[in-house]
Short mmCIF file of C-alpha atoms and ligand atoms in Angstrom, two decimals:
data_model
loop_
_atom_site.label_atom_id
_atom_site.label_comp_id
_atom_site.label_asym_id
_atom_site.label_seq_id
_atom_site.Cartn_x
_atom_site.Cartn_y
_atom_site.Cartn_z
CA MET A 1 41.85 33.09 13.61
CA ASN A 2 39.45 30.44 12.22
CA LEU A 3 38.84 29.40 8.65
CA LEU A 4 35.41 28.34 7.38
CA LEU A 5 35.41 26.24 4.26
CA PHE A 6 31.91 26.47 2.77
CA ARG A 7 30.80 23.34 0.93
CA ASP A 8 27.14 22.30 0.49
CA ASP A 9 26.10 24.58 3.35
CA LEU A 10 25.79 27.83 1.43
CA ARG A 11 23.59 29.73 3.86
CA VAL A 12 23.74 31.89 6.95
CA HIS A 13 20.56 30.60 8.67
CA ASP A 14 20.77 27.35 10.61
CA ASN A 15 24.43 26.93 9.85
CA PRO A 16 26.15 25.49 12.95
CA THR A 17 29.55 25.59 11.22
CA LEU A 18 29.22 29.32 10.59
CA ALA A 19 27.93 29.90 14.12
CA GLU A 20 30.99 28.12 15.56
CA ALA A 21 33.58 29.68 13.26
CA ALA A 22 32.15 33.18 13.72
CA ARG A 23 32.76 33.18 17.50
CA ASP A 24 36.17 34.53 16.54
CA GLY A 25 37.59 36.37 13.55
CA PHE A 26 37.52 33.99 10.58
CA VAL A 27 38.34 33.57 6.91
CA PRO A 28 35.30 32.30 4.98
CA VAL A 29 36.08 30.68 1.64
CA TYR A 30 34.30 28.90 -1.17
CA VAL A 31 36.40 26.94 -3.66
CA PHE A 32 35.35 26.07 -7.19
CA ASP A 33 37.37 22.86 -7.10
CA GLU A 34 38.84 21.98 -10.47
CA ARG A 35 37.99 18.31 -9.92
CA ASP A 36 34.27 19.17 -9.87
CA TYR A 37 34.45 20.44 -13.44
CA GLY A 38 35.55 18.45 -16.47
CA GLU A 39 34.98 14.98 -17.86
CA THR A 40 34.11 11.94 -15.76
CA ARG A 41 35.16 8.35 -16.37
CA TYR A 42 31.71 7.83 -17.92
CA GLY A 43 32.37 10.45 -20.61
CA THR A 44 29.92 12.92 -19.05
CA GLU A 45 30.60 16.32 -17.49
CA LYS A 46 30.94 16.27 -13.72
CA THR A 47 29.04 19.53 -13.46
CA GLY A 48 26.98 20.78 -16.39
CA ALA A 49 26.10 24.37 -17.21
CA HIS A 50 22.73 24.48 -15.42
CA ARG A 51 24.19 23.54 -12.06
CA ALA A 52 27.31 25.61 -12.57
CA ARG A 53 25.13 28.67 -13.19
CA PHE A 54 23.07 27.84 -10.10
CA ILE A 55 26.21 27.45 -7.96
CA ARG A 56 27.60 30.78 -9.18
CA GLU A 57 24.35 32.51 -8.20
CA THR A 58 24.41 30.71 -4.86
CA VAL A 59 27.93 31.86 -4.05
CA GLU A 60 27.12 35.41 -5.08
CA ASP A 61 24.09 35.44 -2.79
CA LEU A 62 26.10 34.00 0.09
CA ARG A 63 28.73 36.67 -0.36
CA SER A 64 26.03 39.39 -0.21
CA SER A 65 24.63 37.89 3.00
CA LEU A 66 28.08 37.74 4.60
CA ARG A 67 28.71 41.33 3.56
CA GLU A 68 25.42 42.38 5.16
CA LEU A 69 26.68 40.78 8.38
CA GLY A 70 29.79 42.92 8.18
CA GLY A 71 32.14 40.38 6.60
CA ASP A 72 33.06 38.99 3.20
CA LEU A 73 33.74 35.76 1.30
CA ALA A 74 36.91 34.60 -0.41
CA VAL A 75 36.10 32.84 -3.69
CA ARG A 76 38.85 30.73 -5.22
CA GLN A 77 39.42 28.26 -8.04
CA GLY A 78 41.84 25.36 -7.71
CA ARG A 79 42.24 22.37 -5.44
CA THR A 80 40.46 22.80 -2.14
CA GLU A 81 43.22 21.50 0.11
CA GLU A 82 45.82 23.72 -1.57
CA VAL A 83 43.63 26.81 -1.28
CA VAL A 84 42.99 26.04 2.39
CA ALA A 85 46.70 25.48 3.08
CA SER A 86 47.64 28.81 1.56
CA LEU A 87 44.93 30.69 3.52
CA VAL A 88 45.93 28.93 6.76
CA ASP A 89 49.48 30.03 6.16
CA GLY A 90 48.62 33.56 4.98
CA TYR A 91 46.22 34.41 7.81
CA GLY A 92 47.76 32.40 10.67
CA VAL A 93 44.68 30.19 11.04
CA ASP A 94 44.45 27.85 14.07
CA THR A 95 41.24 25.98 13.30
CA VAL A 96 39.59 25.02 10.03
CA PHE A 97 35.82 24.44 10.21
CA LEU A 98 33.98 22.52 7.53
CA GLN A 99 30.84 20.56 6.82
CA THR A 100 31.33 16.81 6.51
CA LYS A 101 29.58 14.81 3.77
CA PRO A 102 29.43 11.03 3.62
CA ALA A 103 30.41 10.12 0.03
CA THR A 104 33.78 8.91 -1.21
CA GLU A 105 35.16 11.93 -3.07
CA GLU A 106 33.76 14.37 -0.51
CA PHE A 107 35.32 12.41 2.30
CA GLY A 108 38.62 12.14 0.45
CA ARG A 109 38.71 15.88 0.07
CA GLU A 110 38.05 16.37 3.78
CA ARG A 111 40.98 14.12 4.56
CA ALA A 112 43.21 16.08 2.20
CA VAL A 113 42.15 19.36 3.84
CA ARG A 114 42.86 17.97 7.29
CA GLU A 115 46.32 16.84 6.24
CA THR A 116 47.38 20.04 4.50
CA ALA A 117 45.93 22.16 7.32
CA ARG A 118 47.81 20.07 9.87
CA ALA A 119 51.03 20.51 7.92
CA GLU A 120 50.50 24.27 8.28
CA GLY A 121 49.82 23.90 12.02
CA ALA A 122 46.01 24.13 12.06
CA GLU A 123 43.50 21.63 13.43
CA THR A 124 40.29 20.73 11.62
CA ARG A 125 36.74 20.52 12.96
CA ARG A 126 34.09 18.80 10.87
CA LEU A 127 30.36 19.30 11.52
CA TRP A 128 27.42 17.22 10.29
CA THR A 129 24.85 19.79 9.17
CA HIS A 130 22.95 18.72 6.07
CA THR A 131 20.27 16.29 7.22
CA LEU A 132 16.96 16.65 9.04
CA HIS A 133 18.00 14.24 11.78
CA HIS A 134 21.44 14.62 13.25
CA ILE A 135 23.71 11.61 12.79
CA ASN A 136 24.42 11.44 16.53
CA ASP A 137 20.69 11.39 17.42
CA LEU A 138 19.71 8.37 15.36
CA PRO A 139 18.23 5.52 17.41
CA THR A 140 20.55 3.09 15.55
CA PRO A 141 23.94 4.31 14.27
CA PRO A 142 24.14 4.42 10.45
CA GLU A 143 26.68 1.58 10.37
CA ARG A 144 23.93 -0.74 11.62
CA MET A 145 20.90 0.93 10.01
CA ASN A 146 18.17 -1.02 8.25
CA ASP A 147 18.65 -1.01 4.47
CA THR A 148 14.91 -0.84 3.82
CA PHE A 149 13.32 2.58 4.08
CA THR A 150 10.05 1.81 5.88
CA PRO A 151 11.42 0.15 9.04
CA TRP A 152 14.23 2.71 9.18
CA ARG A 153 11.77 5.62 8.90
CA LYS A 154 9.40 4.18 11.51
CA GLU A 155 12.21 3.79 14.00
CA VAL A 156 13.43 7.33 13.40
CA GLU A 157 9.93 8.82 13.57
CA ALA A 158 9.27 7.08 16.87
CA ASN A 159 12.57 7.93 18.50
CA ASP A 160 13.91 11.22 17.28
CA LYS A 161 12.86 14.80 16.82
CA PRO A 162 15.04 17.06 14.64
CA ARG A 163 17.22 19.51 16.53
CA GLU A 164 16.15 23.16 16.56
CA THR A 165 17.57 25.50 13.96
CA VAL A 166 20.53 27.70 14.87
CA ASP A 167 20.30 31.48 14.47
CA ALA A 168 22.49 33.34 11.99
CA PRO A 169 25.21 35.38 13.75
CA ASP A 170 24.33 39.05 14.42
CA GLY A 171 27.60 40.19 12.96
CA ILE A 172 30.86 38.69 11.72
CA ASP A 173 34.50 39.68 11.60
CA THR A 174 36.38 38.61 8.46
CA PRO A 175 39.08 40.03 6.19
CA SER A 176 37.96 41.68 2.93
CA PHE A 177 38.51 40.13 -0.47
CA ASP A 178 38.15 41.35 -4.00
CA ASP A 179 37.78 37.98 -5.69
CA GLY A 180 35.66 37.55 -8.77
CA ILE A 181 33.32 34.60 -9.16
CA PRO A 182 34.55 32.42 -12.05
CA SER A 183 32.44 32.66 -15.20
CA LEU A 184 31.04 29.57 -16.90
CA ASP A 185 33.72 30.06 -19.51
CA GLU A 186 36.40 30.01 -16.81
CA LEU A 187 34.84 26.81 -15.51
CA GLY A 188 35.16 25.34 -18.99
CA LEU A 189 31.44 25.40 -19.77
CA GLU A 190 29.18 26.91 -22.41
CA PRO A 191 26.38 28.99 -20.93
CA SER A 192 22.93 27.43 -21.30
CA GLU A 193 19.66 29.31 -21.32
CA ASP A 194 16.44 28.10 -19.73
CA ASP A 195 13.85 28.72 -22.45
CA GLY A 196 11.02 29.46 -20.04
CA ARG A 197 9.19 26.12 -20.38
CA GLY A 198 10.71 24.84 -17.13
CA ALA A 199 8.81 24.01 -13.94
CA LEU A 200 10.43 26.94 -12.16
CA GLY A 201 13.23 29.34 -13.06
CA PHE A 202 15.66 27.95 -10.49
CA GLU A 203 17.81 30.79 -9.21
CA GLY A 204 20.60 29.93 -6.83
CA GLY A 205 20.99 31.28 -3.30
CA GLU A 206 19.54 31.36 0.17
CA THR A 207 17.47 34.46 -0.55
CA ARG A 208 15.50 32.78 -3.31
CA ALA A 209 15.31 29.50 -1.34
CA LEU A 210 13.61 31.20 1.60
CA GLU A 211 11.28 33.08 -0.76
CA ARG A 212 10.27 29.80 -2.43
CA LEU A 213 9.55 28.23 0.96
CA GLU A 214 7.37 31.19 1.92
CA GLU A 215 5.61 31.20 -1.43
CA TYR A 216 4.97 27.45 -1.56
CA ILE A 217 3.82 27.01 2.01
CA TRP A 218 2.19 30.30 3.00
CA GLU A 219 1.44 32.61 0.08
CA ARG A 220 0.18 30.00 -2.36
CA ASP A 221 -0.98 27.58 0.35
CA LEU A 222 0.18 24.61 -1.75
CA LEU A 223 1.41 22.43 1.09
CA ARG A 224 -2.11 21.41 2.04
CA GLU A 225 -2.43 19.39 -1.20
CA TYR A 226 1.19 18.27 -1.64
CA LYS A 227 0.41 14.55 -1.38
CA GLU A 228 -2.30 14.74 -4.04
CA THR A 229 -0.31 16.88 -6.47
CA ARG A 230 3.28 15.68 -6.03
CA ASN A 231 3.13 13.23 -8.95
CA ARG A 232 2.19 15.83 -11.50
CA LEU A 233 4.58 16.81 -14.24
CA VAL A 234 4.04 20.39 -15.36
CA GLY A 235 4.45 23.74 -13.61
CA ALA A 236 5.74 25.22 -10.37
CA ASP A 237 2.94 24.14 -8.07
CA TYR A 238 2.95 20.34 -7.91
CA SER A 239 5.83 19.89 -5.47
CA SER A 240 8.02 22.10 -3.33
CA LYS A 241 10.89 22.42 -5.87
CA LEU A 242 13.22 22.92 -2.92
CA SER A 243 15.65 20.19 -3.96
CA ALA A 244 18.27 22.35 -5.68
CA TRP A 245 18.52 24.67 -2.69
CA LEU A 246 18.56 21.76 -0.24
CA ALA A 247 21.34 20.11 -2.25
CA ARG A 248 23.58 23.16 -2.08
CA GLY A 249 22.56 23.82 1.51
CA SER A 250 20.97 27.17 0.72
CA ILE A 251 18.11 26.06 2.91
CA SER A 252 18.34 23.60 5.76
CA PRO A 253 15.92 20.66 6.06
CA ARG A 254 15.35 21.66 9.69
CA ARG A 255 14.20 25.09 8.52
CA VAL A 256 11.72 23.43 6.16
CA TYR A 257 10.61 21.14 8.99
CA GLU A 258 10.01 24.03 11.40
CA GLU A 259 7.98 25.85 8.78
CA VAL A 260 5.84 22.74 8.18
CA LYS A 261 5.23 22.43 11.93
CA ARG A 262 4.22 26.08 12.17
CA TYR A 263 1.85 25.61 9.22
CA GLU A 264 0.37 22.56 10.95
CA ASP A 265 -0.23 24.66 14.08
CA GLU A 266 -1.60 27.69 12.29
CA ARG A 267 -3.40 26.33 9.21
CA VAL A 268 -3.80 22.63 8.68
CA SER A 269 -2.20 19.36 9.65
CA ASN A 270 -2.98 16.55 7.21
CA ASP A 271 -1.44 13.75 5.12
CA SER A 272 0.20 16.32 2.86
CA THR A 273 2.03 18.14 5.62
CA TYR A 274 3.21 14.78 6.97
CA TRP A 275 4.31 13.72 3.49
CA LEU A 276 6.70 16.58 2.84
CA VAL A 277 8.60 15.62 6.00
CA PHE A 278 8.36 11.97 4.91
CA GLU A 279 10.23 12.94 1.71
CA LEU A 280 12.88 14.76 3.73
CA ARG A 281 13.38 11.48 5.57
CA TRP A 282 13.95 9.73 2.23
CA ARG A 283 16.64 12.29 1.68
CA ASP A 284 18.18 11.48 5.09
CA PHE A 285 17.90 7.75 4.45
CA PHE A 286 20.22 7.97 1.44
CA GLN A 287 22.68 10.22 3.27
CA PHE A 288 22.99 7.75 6.14
CA GLY A 289 23.06 4.85 3.69
CA PHE A 290 26.22 6.35 2.24
CA VAL A 291 27.79 6.44 5.69
CA LYS A 292 27.08 2.74 5.99
CA HIS A 293 28.00 1.52 2.52
CA GLY A 294 30.44 4.11 1.19
CA SER A 295 31.85 3.42 -2.26
CA ALA A 296 29.76 0.24 -2.72
CA PHE A 297 27.05 2.64 -3.95
CA PHE A 298 29.10 3.26 -7.09
CA ALA A 299 29.84 -0.40 -7.90
CA PRO A 300 27.97 -1.95 -10.86
CA GLY A 301 26.26 -4.45 -8.54
CA GLY A 302 25.55 -1.74 -5.95
CA ILE A 303 25.28 -2.38 -2.23
CA ARG A 304 23.68 -5.77 -2.86
CA GLY A 305 26.41 -7.01 -5.17
CA VAL A 306 23.88 -7.93 -7.89
CA SER A 307 25.49 -9.55 -10.87
CA ARG A 308 23.98 -8.52 -14.21
CA GLU A 309 25.23 -7.86 -17.73
CA TRP A 310 24.74 -4.23 -18.74
CA ARG A 311 25.07 -2.54 -22.10
CA GLY A 312 27.63 0.27 -22.30
CA ARG A 313 27.53 3.50 -24.30
CA GLY A 314 26.00 3.23 -27.74
CA GLU A 315 22.97 4.27 -29.71
CA ARG A 316 20.52 3.30 -26.97
CA PHE A 317 22.24 5.46 -24.38
CA GLU A 318 22.81 8.35 -26.79
CA ARG A 319 19.15 8.46 -27.82
CA TRP A 320 18.02 8.25 -24.22
CA CYS A 321 20.27 11.21 -23.34
CA LYS A 322 19.00 13.35 -26.19
CA GLY A 323 15.35 12.47 -25.67
CA THR A 324 14.97 10.84 -29.06
CA THR A 325 13.95 7.32 -28.05
CA GLY A 326 10.57 7.62 -29.74
CA VAL A 327 8.80 6.94 -26.44
CA PRO A 328 7.01 10.20 -25.70
CA PHE A 329 7.03 10.21 -21.89
CA VAL A 330 10.75 9.38 -21.80
CA ASP A 331 11.64 11.95 -24.46
CA ALA A 332 9.60 14.70 -22.78
CA ALA A 333 11.37 14.11 -19.47
CA MET A 334 14.86 13.95 -20.98
CA ARG A 335 14.28 17.06 -23.05
CA GLU A 336 13.02 18.87 -19.96
CA LEU A 337 16.09 17.74 -18.04
CA ASN A 338 18.42 18.86 -20.82
CA ALA A 339 16.74 22.22 -21.24
CA THR A 340 16.32 23.12 -17.57
CA GLY A 341 18.34 20.83 -15.27
CA TYR A 342 15.16 19.58 -13.60
CA THR A 343 12.42 17.05 -14.12
CA SER A 344 9.89 15.70 -11.63
CA ASN A 345 10.36 12.68 -9.42
CA ARG A 346 7.77 10.69 -11.38
CA ALA A 347 9.58 11.46 -14.63
CA ARG A 348 12.99 10.57 -13.11
CA GLN A 349 11.71 7.18 -11.97
CA ASN A 350 10.32 6.46 -15.43
CA VAL A 351 13.37 7.44 -17.45
CA ALA A 352 15.64 5.56 -15.06
CA SER A 353 13.53 2.42 -15.31
CA PHE A 354 13.38 2.77 -19.10
CA LEU A 355 17.16 3.00 -19.37
CA VAL A 356 17.93 0.02 -17.15
CA ASP A 357 14.92 -2.27 -17.60
CA VAL A 358 13.96 -1.69 -21.23
CA LEU A 359 17.23 -0.60 -22.82
CA GLY A 360 19.44 -2.70 -20.51
CA VAL A 361 22.04 0.07 -20.25
CA ASP A 362 24.42 0.30 -17.27
CA TRP A 363 22.61 2.28 -14.57
CA ARG A 364 25.85 4.09 -13.71
CA LEU A 365 25.82 5.80 -17.11
CA GLY A 366 22.34 7.10 -16.33
CA ALA A 367 23.42 8.26 -12.89
CA ALA A 368 26.48 10.01 -14.36
CA TYR A 369 24.32 11.71 -16.97
CA PHE A 370 21.95 12.95 -14.24
CA GLU A 371 24.99 14.10 -12.26
CA GLU A 372 25.97 16.32 -15.16
CA LYS A 373 22.51 17.73 -15.82
CA LEU A 374 20.64 18.04 -12.55
CA VAL A 375 20.47 21.43 -10.94
CA ASP A 376 19.63 19.62 -7.68
CA TYR A 377 22.32 16.95 -7.98
CA ASP A 378 23.30 15.44 -4.68
CA VAL A 379 25.63 12.48 -4.59
CA ALA A 380 23.62 10.35 -2.16
CA SER A 381 20.16 11.24 -3.51
CA ASN A 382 21.19 10.68 -7.10
CA TRP A 383 23.29 7.54 -6.85
CA GLY A 384 21.04 6.12 -4.14
CA ASN A 385 17.87 6.60 -6.19
CA TRP A 386 19.53 5.23 -9.32
CA ALA A 387 20.76 2.14 -7.52
CA TYR A 388 17.29 1.66 -6.03
CA GLN A 389 15.68 1.94 -9.45
CA ALA A 390 18.24 -0.40 -11.01
CA GLY A 391 17.52 -3.08 -8.40
CA VAL A 392 21.03 -2.93 -6.93
CA GLY A 393 20.30 -0.56 -4.06
CA ASN A 394 18.12 -0.27 -1.00
CA ASP A 395 15.05 -2.16 -2.15
CA SER A 396 15.03 -5.87 -2.69
CA ARG A 397 12.03 -5.76 -5.03
CA ASP A 398 12.84 -5.73 -8.73
CA ARG A 399 10.16 -3.27 -9.78
CA TYR A 400 10.00 -1.64 -13.18
CA PHE A 401 7.77 1.10 -14.57
CA ASN A 402 5.76 0.62 -17.75
CA VAL A 403 6.32 4.07 -19.21
CA LEU A 404 3.43 3.76 -21.68
CA LYS A 405 0.97 3.11 -18.85
CA GLN A 406 2.62 5.66 -16.60
CA GLY A 407 2.46 8.31 -19.32
CA LYS A 408 -1.25 7.80 -19.79
CA ARG A 409 -1.89 7.71 -16.05
CA TYR A 410 0.09 10.79 -15.02
CA ASP A 411 -0.15 12.78 -18.25
CA GLY A 412 -3.61 11.80 -19.41
CA ASP A 413 -4.19 14.94 -21.45
CA GLY A 414 -0.69 14.79 -22.97
CA GLY A 415 0.16 18.26 -21.70
CA PHE A 416 3.62 17.23 -20.53
CA VAL A 417 4.51 15.46 -23.76
CA ARG A 418 3.23 18.32 -25.92
CA THR A 419 5.25 20.84 -23.90
CA TRP A 420 8.54 19.10 -24.65
CA VAL A 421 8.19 16.91 -27.73
CA GLU A 422 7.61 19.09 -30.79
CA GLU A 423 6.94 16.02 -32.94
CA LYS A 424 3.89 15.33 -30.76
CA GLU A 425 2.56 18.86 -30.60
CA ALA A 426 -0.49 18.20 -32.75
CA SER A 427 -0.79 14.45 -32.27
CA PRO A 428 -4.14 13.01 -31.14
CA ASN A 429 -2.20 10.12 -29.47
CA PRO A 430 0.49 11.86 -27.44
CA HIS A 431 1.71 8.68 -25.73
CA GLU A 432 1.92 6.47 -28.80
CA PRO A 433 5.56 5.65 -29.71
CA TYR A 434 6.77 7.69 -32.69
CA ALA A 435 9.75 8.26 -34.98
CA PRO A 436 11.64 11.29 -33.64
CA GLU A 437 13.00 13.80 -36.11
CA GLY A 438 16.07 12.30 -37.78
CA TYR A 439 15.12 8.67 -37.04
CA ASP A 440 12.93 6.12 -38.80
CA ALA A 441 11.56 4.40 -35.73
CA PRO A 442 11.60 4.27 -31.93
CA VAL A 443 14.85 2.95 -30.44
CA VAL A 444 13.16 -0.36 -29.51
CA ASP A 445 9.75 -1.92 -29.97
CA VAL A 446 8.65 -0.93 -26.53
CA ARG A 447 5.53 -3.13 -26.35
CA THR A 448 7.57 -6.25 -27.08
CA GLU A 449 10.03 -5.18 -24.39
CA TYR A 450 7.27 -4.90 -21.79
CA ASP A 451 5.96 -8.34 -22.77
CA ARG A 452 9.47 -9.66 -22.19
CA LEU A 453 9.74 -7.93 -18.79
CA ALA A 454 6.29 -9.18 -17.73
CA GLU A 455 7.36 -12.73 -18.59
CA GLU A 456 10.73 -12.41 -16.84
CA ARG A 457 9.62 -10.66 -13.70
CA GLY A 458 5.86 -11.11 -13.49
C1 FAD X 501 16.77 8.46 -10.65
C2 FAD X 501 16.56 9.57 -9.62
C3 FAD X 501 17.58 10.47 -9.35
C4 FAD X 501 17.39 11.49 -8.41
N1 FAD X 501 18.42 12.38 -8.15
C5 FAD X 501 18.26 13.33 -7.19
C6 FAD X 501 19.30 14.25 -6.88
O1 FAD X 501 20.40 14.19 -7.42
N2 FAD X 501 19.05 15.22 -5.95
C7 FAD X 501 17.85 15.29 -5.30
O2 FAD X 501 17.68 16.18 -4.47
N3 FAD X 501 16.87 14.42 -5.55
C8 FAD X 501 17.03 13.45 -6.47
N4 FAD X 501 15.99 12.57 -6.72
C9 FAD X 501 14.80 12.59 -5.86
C10 FAD X 501 13.61 13.44 -6.32
O3 FAD X 501 13.28 13.13 -7.64
C11 FAD X 501 13.85 14.93 -6.19
O4 FAD X 501 14.34 15.23 -4.89
C12 FAD X 501 12.54 15.72 -6.37
O5 FAD X 501 11.98 15.41 -7.62
C13 FAD X 501 12.84 17.20 -6.27
O6 FAD X 501 11.68 17.95 -6.46
P1 FAD X 501 11.01 18.73 -5.24
O7 FAD X 501 12.02 19.50 -4.50
O8 FAD X 501 9.83 19.45 -5.76
O9 FAD X 501 10.56 17.51 -4.32
P2 FAD X 501 9.40 17.39 -3.24
O10 FAD X 501 8.45 16.33 -3.71
O11 FAD X 501 8.81 18.69 -2.90
O12 FAD X 501 10.17 16.78 -1.97
C14 FAD X 501 10.74 17.60 -0.95
C15 FAD X 501 12.21 17.28 -0.79
O13 FAD X 501 12.38 15.95 -0.32
C16 FAD X 501 13.55 15.39 -0.88
N5 FAD X 501 13.20 14.20 -1.69
C17 FAD X 501 12.02 13.93 -2.29
N6 FAD X 501 12.05 12.72 -2.88
C18 FAD X 501 13.28 12.21 -2.65
C19 FAD X 501 13.92 10.99 -2.99
N7 FAD X 501 13.31 10.03 -3.71
N8 FAD X 501 15.20 10.82 -2.61
C20 FAD X 501 15.85 11.75 -1.90
N9 FAD X 501 15.28 12.93 -1.55
C21 FAD X 501 14.02 13.14 -1.90
C22 FAD X 501 14.17 16.44 -1.79
O14 FAD X 501 15.17 17.12 -1.08
C23 FAD X 501 12.99 17.35 -2.08
O15 FAD X 501 13.37 18.68 -2.36
C24 FAD X 501 16.16 11.57 -7.70
C25 FAD X 501 15.14 10.65 -7.98
C26 FAD X 501 15.34 9.66 -8.94
C27 FAD X 501 14.22 8.69 -9.21
#
């Protein structure tokens, strides 16, 4: 008997771990690990309500898919390695299959699973399944990869083609379970409602992920203009919105890639179709970067060991979190994030730059806050992008965003700000700094701060 520990691979299509485990009878299990819920060392929640809701829906959908294949899914709460040990013992399991992920805590948990499984007499097999390019196919192993994206990408583009997707099994043989899926309350969280202003009502699960792919690429034909629209800020159409499903593995990047290739053959091949795959390579770049640098990604000075004084928690950070800085573009993005668990890439870059460059607050607090809120949180994408933005990560350039200019450029008509910042609803100058409700003034004089940055960094 095998055991399949589902992690961020919550799908039946293109799931090599499932395909391997299902060659025999197996026990499939998903664990809501208690260490993924609760307070972090930064005073934030490790998983907030938006993502917890999304994960619940994802697990429910996976269980339905496994039942359609003739099997079932065990759903447990506790510590992963203890749950695995008790199932190994209870079902006489010989081999535990699981997805491997490169970050510190994830890796630590894999080690713990291997040890407890071994103590019960089972061996463990780990499979790399979450990137577009397979780790073993890279022209240069991750340990020696280039830390700058462009040369890394060019080398990968020239030398590797993603592996083909793997079919879902025709049928599976598993025990039956009558486990409930823990409620938000049981996970220690208050439910949170999306009020309908969000870019997309993100609903967890492979079913919805595949529908979104179909809708974005084929039905709405939006891929053909992805490159031109991807920096927009409002609505469902401007980018694929696949991130939350990719992060939980409800859709595989190779599946997205194959669909893009089919679209290129059947409809159009242009800069936009290339660019979606280009973004998936950014995603890969951070995953492999974590293999190379490990826990250095969480150090204050990042992978480059930059030494800089940062501000800790305090009014600046609190107002940034709540979206009450008095800088409209920042507040709109933070309020969108708080209300929905999502905000666009352009908005993320701006709020991150504002926190670290203008407010001088420790980038790790920002990353931890995003970790709590994001529905699409992924350890490597989040901490990698934050480090990059804070100037301690993969880019040696110390670039900052002028959020006033960016707001006017990407939200010229103020539609984004007016959607999220009530105080600006009727304002003729949506991007002019303002005093948010409950405050007398913006958190800093932002124009003076940009003069300072221009002088310091050019
Ligand atoms: C400070 C900061 C934190 C971020 N945290 C996360 C995170 O936790 N999880 C996450 O998935 N993305 C993160 N991103 C990257 C990016 O903002 C989101 O992937 C993107 O906005 C999701 O929307 P989409 O699916 O419509 O993207 P699209 O533009 O349609 O891109 C397609 C896919 O490519 C991948 N991708 C695109 N841009 C990036 C990028 N810069 N880095 C890594 N992958 C990328 C995503 O999987 C995305 O779904 C972060 C960016 C910043 C600046």
